[in-house]
mmCIF file of C-alpha atoms and ligand atoms in Angstrom:
data_model
loop_
_atom_site.group_PDB
_atom_site.id
_atom_site.type_symbol
_atom_site.label_atom_id
_atom_site.label_comp_id
_atom_site.label_asym_id
_atom_site.label_seq_id
_atom_site.Cartn_x
_atom_site.Cartn_y
_atom_site.Cartn_z
ATOM 1 C CA MET V 38 -35.905 -6.858 93.085
ATOM 2 C CA VAL V 39 -32.161 -6.469 93.235
ATOM 3 C CA ASN V 40 -30.163 -8.622 90.941
ATOM 4 C CA SER V 41 -26.618 -8.566 92.215
ATOM 5 C CA ASN V 42 -25.409 -11.525 90.219
ATOM 6 C CA VAL V 43 -24.969 -9.822 86.872
ATOM 7 C CA LEU V 44 -22.020 -12.015 85.926
ATOM 8 C CA ASN V 45 -24.189 -15.118 85.784
ATOM 9 C CA GLU V 46 -26.376 -13.583 83.112
ATOM 10 C CA ASP V 47 -23.420 -12.567 81.000
ATOM 11 C CA PRO V 48 -20.674 -14.859 82.161
ATOM 12 C CA ILE V 49 -17.009 -14.222 81.594
ATOM 13 C CA HIS V 50 -15.064 -16.820 79.678
ATOM 14 C CA ILE V 51 -11.301 -17.037 79.606
ATOM 15 C CA SER V 52 -9.536 -18.477 76.605
ATOM 16 C CA GLY V 53 -5.924 -18.823 75.589
ATOM 17 C CA ILE V 54 -4.985 -17.514 72.157
ATOM 18 C CA SER V 55 -1.843 -19.200 70.849
ATOM 19 C CA ALA V 56 0.952 -16.931 69.651
ATOM 20 C CA PHE V 57 4.541 -17.480 68.500
ATOM 21 C CA GLN V 58 5.871 -20.953 69.404
ATOM 22 C CA ASP V 59 4.381 -21.479 72.837
ATOM 23 C CA ASN V 60 2.854 -18.227 74.138
ATOM 24 C CA TYR V 61 -0.709 -17.823 75.318
ATOM 25 C CA ILE V 62 -2.455 -14.474 75.080
ATOM 26 C CA TRP V 63 -5.250 -14.742 77.647
ATOM 27 C CA LEU V 64 -8.573 -13.264 76.620
ATOM 28 C CA LEU V 65 -11.293 -12.559 79.177
ATOM 29 C CA ALA V 66 -14.640 -11.755 77.637
ATOM 30 C CA ASN V 67 -18.376 -11.682 78.100
ATOM 31 C CA ASN V 68 -20.689 -11.453 75.105
ATOM 32 C CA LYS V 69 -19.583 -7.944 74.175
ATOM 33 C CA GLN V 70 -16.340 -6.809 75.750
ATOM 34 C CA ALA V 71 -12.887 -8.274 76.094
ATOM 35 C CA VAL V 72 -9.609 -7.811 77.927
ATOM 36 C CA VAL V 73 -6.355 -9.348 76.726
ATOM 37 C CA VAL V 74 -3.212 -10.023 78.703
ATOM 38 C CA ASP V 75 0.262 -9.735 77.143
ATOM 39 C CA PRO V 76 -0.619 -9.567 73.436
ATOM 40 C CA GLY V 77 2.743 -10.294 71.846
ATOM 41 C CA GLN V 78 1.006 -10.484 68.469
ATOM 42 C CA ALA V 79 -2.013 -8.516 67.242
ATOM 43 C CA GLU V 80 -3.222 -10.717 64.399
ATOM 44 C CA PRO V 81 -4.435 -13.782 66.358
ATOM 45 C CA VAL V 82 -6.176 -11.509 68.877
ATOM 46 C CA ALA V 83 -7.857 -9.411 66.168
ATOM 47 C CA ARG V 84 -9.069 -12.609 64.509
ATOM 48 C CA VAL V 85 -10.726 -13.906 67.698
ATOM 49 C CA LEU V 86 -12.265 -10.500 68.468
ATOM 50 C CA ALA V 87 -13.750 -10.379 64.960
ATOM 51 C CA GLU V 88 -15.027 -13.961 65.073
ATOM 52 C CA ARG V 89 -16.766 -13.384 68.388
ATOM 53 C CA GLU V 90 -17.820 -9.805 67.583
ATOM 54 C CA LEU V 91 -16.099 -8.465 70.679
ATOM 55 C CA GLU V 92 -14.921 -4.991 71.511
ATOM 56 C CA LEU V 93 -11.489 -4.611 73.119
ATOM 57 C CA SER V 94 -11.847 -2.716 76.426
ATOM 58 C CA ALA V 95 -8.417 -3.120 77.928
ATOM 59 C CA ILE V 96 -4.927 -4.581 77.536
ATOM 60 C CA LEU V 97 -2.912 -5.725 80.554
ATOM 61 C CA ILE V 98 0.865 -6.035 80.301
ATOM 62 C CA THR V 99 3.028 -7.876 82.840
ATOM 63 C CA HIS V 100 6.493 -6.884 81.581
ATOM 64 C CA HIS V 101 8.308 -5.257 78.701
ATOM 65 C CA HIS V 102 9.489 -8.279 76.667
ATOM 66 C CA TYR V 103 8.505 -8.173 73.016
ATOM 67 C CA ASP V 104 6.608 -11.456 73.066
ATOM 68 C CA HIS V 105 4.254 -9.842 75.608
ATOM 69 C CA THR V 106 3.903 -6.387 74.062
ATOM 70 C CA GLY V 107 4.571 -6.672 70.304
ATOM 71 C CA GLY V 108 0.883 -6.627 69.325
ATOM 72 C CA VAL V 109 -0.200 -3.604 71.344
ATOM 73 C CA LYS V 110 0.376 -0.916 68.695
ATOM 74 C CA ASP V 111 -1.575 -2.713 65.991
ATOM 75 C CA LEU V 112 -4.426 -3.582 68.360
ATOM 76 C CA LEU V 113 -4.629 0.106 69.293
ATOM 77 C CA LYS V 114 -4.997 1.098 65.650
ATOM 78 C CA GLN V 115 -8.141 -0.996 65.519
ATOM 79 C CA TRP V 116 -9.303 -0.254 69.089
ATOM 80 C CA PRO V 117 -8.070 3.279 69.875
ATOM 81 C CA ASN V 118 -10.211 3.488 73.007
ATOM 82 C CA ALA V 119 -8.774 0.378 74.646
ATOM 83 C CA LYS V 120 -7.097 1.215 77.948
ATOM 84 C CA ILE V 121 -3.583 -0.127 78.450
ATOM 85 C CA TYR V 122 -2.037 -0.912 81.810
ATOM 86 C CA GLY V 123 1.557 -1.997 82.306
ATOM 87 C CA PRO V 124 4.411 -1.812 84.816
ATOM 88 C CA SER V 125 5.297 1.788 85.699
ATOM 89 C CA ALA V 126 8.949 0.782 86.165
ATOM 90 C CA GLU V 127 9.395 -0.487 82.586
ATOM 91 C CA PRO V 128 9.129 0.961 79.068
ATOM 92 C CA LEU V 129 5.534 0.686 77.849
ATOM 93 C CA PRO V 130 4.590 -0.036 74.224
ATOM 94 C CA ALA V 131 2.267 2.964 73.672
ATOM 95 C CA SER V 132 2.155 6.571 74.831
ATOM 96 C CA SER V 133 -1.411 6.159 76.058
ATOM 97 C CA ALA V 134 -0.444 3.254 78.342
ATOM 98 C CA MET V 135 -0.907 3.803 82.061
ATOM 99 C CA GLY V 136 1.887 2.717 84.376
ATOM 100 C CA VAL V 137 0.755 0.837 87.463
ATOM 101 C CA SER V 138 2.663 -0.556 90.409
ATOM 102 C CA ASP V 139 2.284 -2.630 93.547
ATOM 103 C CA GLY V 140 -0.917 -1.906 95.442
ATOM 104 C CA ASP V 141 -2.669 -0.212 92.510
ATOM 105 C CA THR V 142 -6.077 -1.362 91.354
ATOM 106 C CA VAL V 143 -6.988 -1.766 87.690
ATOM 107 C CA LEU V 144 -10.706 -1.550 87.029
ATOM 108 C CA VAL V 145 -12.350 -3.026 83.966
ATOM 109 C CA PRO V 146 -15.948 -1.945 84.610
ATOM 110 C CA GLU V 147 -17.149 -3.376 81.283
ATOM 111 C CA LEU V 148 -16.510 -6.855 82.697
ATOM 112 C CA GLY V 149 -16.977 -6.114 86.392
ATOM 113 C CA LEU V 150 -13.321 -6.983 87.041
ATOM 114 C CA GLU V 151 -11.068 -5.391 89.615
ATOM 115 C CA PHE V 152 -7.420 -6.426 89.487
ATOM 116 C CA SER V 153 -4.872 -5.851 92.225
ATOM 117 C CA VAL V 154 -1.388 -5.144 90.929
ATOM 118 C CA LEU V 155 1.383 -7.184 92.565
ATOM 119 C CA SER V 156 5.044 -6.363 92.107
ATOM 120 C CA VAL V 157 6.879 -9.613 91.272
ATOM 121 C CA PRO V 158 10.441 -8.764 90.154
ATOM 122 C CA GLY V 159 12.945 -11.399 89.094
ATOM 123 C CA HIS V 160 12.393 -12.262 85.423
ATOM 124 C CA THR V 161 12.502 -8.497 84.779
ATOM 125 C CA LEU V 162 12.938 -5.800 87.429
ATOM 126 C CA GLY V 163 9.561 -4.130 86.990
ATOM 127 C CA HIS V 164 7.509 -7.297 86.361
ATOM 128 C CA ILE V 165 3.958 -7.125 87.725
ATOM 129 C CA ALA V 166 1.108 -9.620 88.090
ATOM 130 C CA PHE V 167 -2.637 -8.973 87.948
ATOM 131 C CA TYR V 168 -4.741 -10.639 90.637
ATOM 132 C CA GLU V 169 -8.542 -10.692 90.610
ATOM 133 C CA PRO V 170 -9.672 -11.855 94.073
ATOM 134 C CA THR V 171 -13.368 -12.330 93.274
ATOM 135 C CA GLY V 172 -12.639 -14.171 90.064
ATOM 136 C CA ILE V 173 -15.106 -16.484 88.428
ATOM 137 C CA ALA V 174 -17.270 -18.906 90.408
ATOM 138 C CA ASN V 175 -15.298 -18.057 93.550
ATOM 139 C CA GLN V 176 -11.983 -18.930 91.969
ATOM 140 C CA PRO V 177 -9.597 -15.975 92.072
ATOM 141 C CA LEU V 178 -7.581 -15.308 88.926
ATOM 142 C CA LEU V 179 -3.861 -14.635 88.598
ATOM 143 C CA PHE V 180 -2.141 -13.429 85.432
ATOM 144 C CA CYS V 181 1.534 -13.707 86.260
ATOM 145 C CA GLY V 182 3.337 -13.377 82.903
ATOM 146 C CA ASP V 183 6.794 -14.972 83.066
ATOM 147 C CA THR V 184 7.101 -15.142 86.865
ATOM 148 C CA LEU V 185 5.381 -18.378 87.858
ATOM 149 C CA PHE V 186 4.979 -21.173 85.295
ATOM 150 C CA SER V 187 3.301 -24.479 85.904
ATOM 151 C CA GLY V 188 6.150 -26.547 87.311
ATOM 152 C CA GLY V 189 8.627 -23.717 86.845
ATOM 153 C CA CYS V 190 9.486 -20.047 87.065
ATOM 154 C CA GLY V 191 10.855 -17.418 84.718
ATOM 155 C CA ARG V 192 14.536 -17.089 83.916
ATOM 156 C CA LEU V 193 16.385 -14.385 85.826
ATOM 157 C CA PHE V 194 17.103 -11.950 82.986
ATOM 158 C CA GLU V 195 17.256 -8.849 85.176
ATOM 159 C CA GLY V 196 16.616 -9.733 88.803
ATOM 160 C CA THR V 197 18.305 -11.781 91.490
ATOM 161 C CA PRO V 198 17.385 -15.201 92.907
ATOM 162 C CA GLU V 199 16.373 -13.375 96.121
ATOM 163 C CA GLN V 200 13.889 -11.205 94.225
ATOM 164 C CA MET V 201 12.368 -14.143 92.349
ATOM 165 C CA HIS V 202 12.163 -16.265 95.505
ATOM 166 C CA GLN V 203 10.363 -13.438 97.275
ATOM 167 C CA SER V 204 7.998 -12.908 94.322
ATOM 168 C CA LEU V 205 7.122 -16.608 94.183
ATOM 169 C CA THR V 206 6.650 -16.760 97.955
ATOM 170 C CA ARG V 207 4.191 -13.920 97.606
ATOM 171 C CA LEU V 208 2.246 -15.674 94.850
ATOM 172 C CA ALA V 209 2.267 -18.949 96.817
ATOM 173 C CA ALA V 210 0.507 -17.124 99.669
ATOM 174 C CA LEU V 211 -2.561 -16.457 97.490
ATOM 175 C CA PRO V 212 -5.565 -18.743 98.076
ATOM 176 C CA ASP V 213 -5.072 -22.342 96.898
ATOM 177 C CA ALA V 214 -8.101 -22.061 94.579
ATOM 178 C CA THR V 215 -6.502 -19.197 92.612
ATOM 179 C CA LEU V 216 -6.326 -20.080 88.925
ATOM 180 C CA VAL V 217 -2.861 -19.413 87.518
ATOM 181 C CA TYR V 218 -2.649 -18.146 83.942
ATOM 182 C CA CYS V 219 0.982 -18.147 82.833
ATOM 183 C CA THR V 220 2.126 -16.935 79.443
ATOM 184 C CA HIS V 221 3.977 -19.999 78.148
ATOM 185 C CA GLU V 222 3.232 -23.660 77.502
ATOM 186 C CA TYR V 223 6.381 -24.908 79.230
ATOM 187 C CA THR V 224 4.581 -27.300 81.561
ATOM 188 C CA GLN V 225 5.775 -30.661 80.236
ATOM 189 C CA SER V 226 9.475 -29.821 80.223
ATOM 190 C CA ASN V 227 9.110 -28.073 83.594
ATOM 191 C CA LEU V 228 7.470 -31.143 85.105
ATOM 192 C CA ALA V 229 10.265 -33.340 83.760
ATOM 193 C CA PHE V 230 12.702 -31.186 85.718
ATOM 194 C CA CYS V 231 10.516 -31.297 88.862
ATOM 195 C CA HIS V 232 10.362 -35.078 88.541
ATOM 196 C CA SER V 233 14.138 -35.368 88.399
ATOM 197 C CA VAL V 234 14.350 -33.313 91.612
ATOM 198 C CA GLU V 235 11.476 -35.089 93.386
ATOM 199 C CA PRO V 236 11.152 -38.579 91.855
ATOM 200 C CA ASN V 237 8.974 -39.744 94.763
ATOM 201 C CA ASN V 238 6.416 -36.916 94.698
ATOM 202 C CA ALA V 239 3.216 -38.898 94.016
ATOM 203 C CA GLU V 240 1.058 -35.892 93.156
ATOM 204 C CA LEU V 241 3.683 -34.694 90.700
ATOM 205 C CA LYS V 242 3.791 -38.129 89.015
ATOM 206 C CA LYS V 243 0.024 -38.163 88.670
ATOM 207 C CA HIS V 244 0.011 -34.655 87.219
ATOM 208 C CA LEU V 245 2.812 -35.484 84.765
ATOM 209 C CA GLN V 246 0.681 -38.288 83.323
ATOM 210 C CA LYS V 247 -2.415 -36.104 83.130
ATOM 211 C CA ILE V 248 -0.550 -33.329 81.308
ATOM 212 C CA ALA V 249 1.110 -35.788 78.897
ATOM 213 C CA LYS V 250 -2.370 -36.941 77.815
ATOM 214 C CA LEU V 251 -3.712 -33.388 77.487
ATOM 215 C CA ARG V 252 -0.744 -32.258 75.424
ATOM 216 C CA GLN V 253 -1.029 -35.283 73.160
ATOM 217 C CA GLN V 254 -4.524 -34.051 72.339
ATOM 218 C CA GLY V 255 -3.240 -30.491 71.867
ATOM 219 C CA VAL V 256 -5.112 -29.189 74.922
ATOM 220 C CA PRO V 257 -3.423 -26.380 76.927
ATOM 221 C CA SER V 258 -1.990 -27.456 80.283
ATOM 222 C CA LEU V 259 -3.214 -24.177 81.807
ATOM 223 C CA PRO V 260 -4.607 -22.684 83.939
ATOM 224 C CA SER V 261 -2.971 -24.280 86.922
ATOM 225 C CA SER V 262 -3.805 -23.349 90.506
ATOM 226 C CA ILE V 263 -1.782 -22.102 93.452
ATOM 227 C CA GLY V 264 -2.716 -25.205 95.471
ATOM 228 C CA LEU V 265 -1.478 -27.515 92.709
ATOM 229 C CA GLU V 266 1.732 -25.555 92.145
ATOM 230 C CA LYS V 267 2.568 -25.700 95.858
ATOM 231 C CA ALA V 268 2.342 -29.498 95.604
ATOM 232 C CA ILE V 269 4.257 -30.089 92.357
ATOM 233 C CA ASN V 270 6.437 -27.076 91.500
ATOM 234 C CA VAL V 271 9.904 -27.443 93.033
ATOM 235 C CA PHE V 272 10.480 -23.691 92.757
ATOM 236 C CA LEU V 273 7.747 -23.244 95.384
ATOM 237 C CA ARG V 274 9.201 -26.089 97.466
ATOM 238 C CA PRO V 275 12.799 -25.154 98.440
ATOM 239 C CA HIS V 276 11.765 -25.571 102.101
ATOM 240 C CA VAL V 277 10.845 -29.242 101.584
ATOM 241 C CA ALA V 278 13.471 -31.546 103.168
ATOM 242 C CA GLY V 279 13.620 -33.880 100.141
ATOM 243 C CA VAL V 280 14.188 -30.995 97.720
ATOM 244 C CA LYS V 281 16.924 -29.538 99.880
ATOM 245 C CA ALA V 282 18.650 -32.930 100.253
ATOM 246 C CA ARG V 283 18.509 -33.545 96.477
ATOM 247 C CA LEU V 284 20.030 -30.136 95.749
ATOM 248 C CA GLN V 285 22.760 -30.612 98.327
ATOM 249 C CA ALA V 286 23.628 -33.933 96.716
ATOM 250 C CA HIS V 287 23.522 -32.374 93.233
ATOM 251 C CA THR V 288 25.694 -29.349 94.074
ATOM 252 C CA GLY V 289 27.859 -30.821 96.822
ATOM 253 C CA LEU V 290 27.149 -27.654 98.800
ATOM 254 C CA GLU V 291 25.695 -27.074 102.229
ATOM 255 C CA LEU V 292 22.412 -25.270 101.453
ATOM 256 C CA ASP V 293 21.299 -24.065 104.861
ATOM 257 C CA GLU V 294 18.672 -21.541 103.698
ATOM 258 C CA ASP V 295 15.637 -21.801 101.401
ATOM 259 C CA ILE V 296 17.017 -19.049 99.184
ATOM 260 C CA LYS V 297 20.226 -21.026 98.603
ATOM 261 C CA VAL V 298 18.178 -24.084 97.607
ATOM 262 C CA PHE V 299 16.080 -21.898 95.303
ATOM 263 C CA ALA V 300 19.138 -20.317 93.648
ATOM 264 C CA ALA V 301 20.665 -23.774 93.101
ATOM 265 C CA LEU V 302 17.380 -25.005 91.561
ATOM 266 C CA ARG V 303 17.291 -22.047 89.156
ATOM 267 C CA ARG V 304 20.931 -22.612 88.128
ATOM 268 C CA TRP V 305 20.313 -26.330 87.575
ATOM 269 C CA LYS V 306 17.180 -25.696 85.514
ATOM 270 C CA ASP V 307 19.118 -23.264 83.296
ATOM 271 C CA VAL V 308 21.284 -26.144 82.071
ATOM 272 C CA PHE V 309 18.766 -29.009 82.396
HETATM 273 ZN ZN1 ZN P 83 9.597 -12.417 79.453
#
């Protein structure tokens, strides 16, 4: 008898480990092995690994900022065999780290995971995302660092509005069911901004209320999904007539292209 559904016997769970003020370090693990994404701090990760008696197989890094990489060196001291993958176009936090770029595949055989690397510049120039199309229970997984947030997008520290708009358009084209694991708990303030841009978006209003309740109970607002973000996140909606009209009224400018609406949204959010 062939048992092809190994994952069901040893299912993968994803949990968010809190770090710094509002970062999540995502941990994917079965009963034995774990992968972490963007470990800005080592200590909270090491604690969870010890509690759950897990071995660290791999570390995925989306971009070079310290709050995404600061824990790598110390985790490596404890787990010298952990493989590290990060953007080939950016400085990596350890000499053993492997640089990957758009179109590459990152295999984590210990967990049966196969990530596609997507180049998503904007927040930083070499920023990458990790996409697992098979995912868990037919829901693909996306680890997108500081590119797409629930209700928002990353600040443009290195890239241009054009680059970020293109990166987000690419992520928005992933299947609606894709679970979106961002690195920061910015959802409530992001949704407040979305609401001020689209006060009549009924789905956004409903989601705002749901997230307010969750956050009151200290529950993470993540993961989100691509389908949800397309409905509520104004940064994925510059093509929507109401968003464009609101931005034209706000800026007093004729915004005749989606990219101009997007750039105006990003500038407004920076001072919101
Ligand atoms: Zn960052």
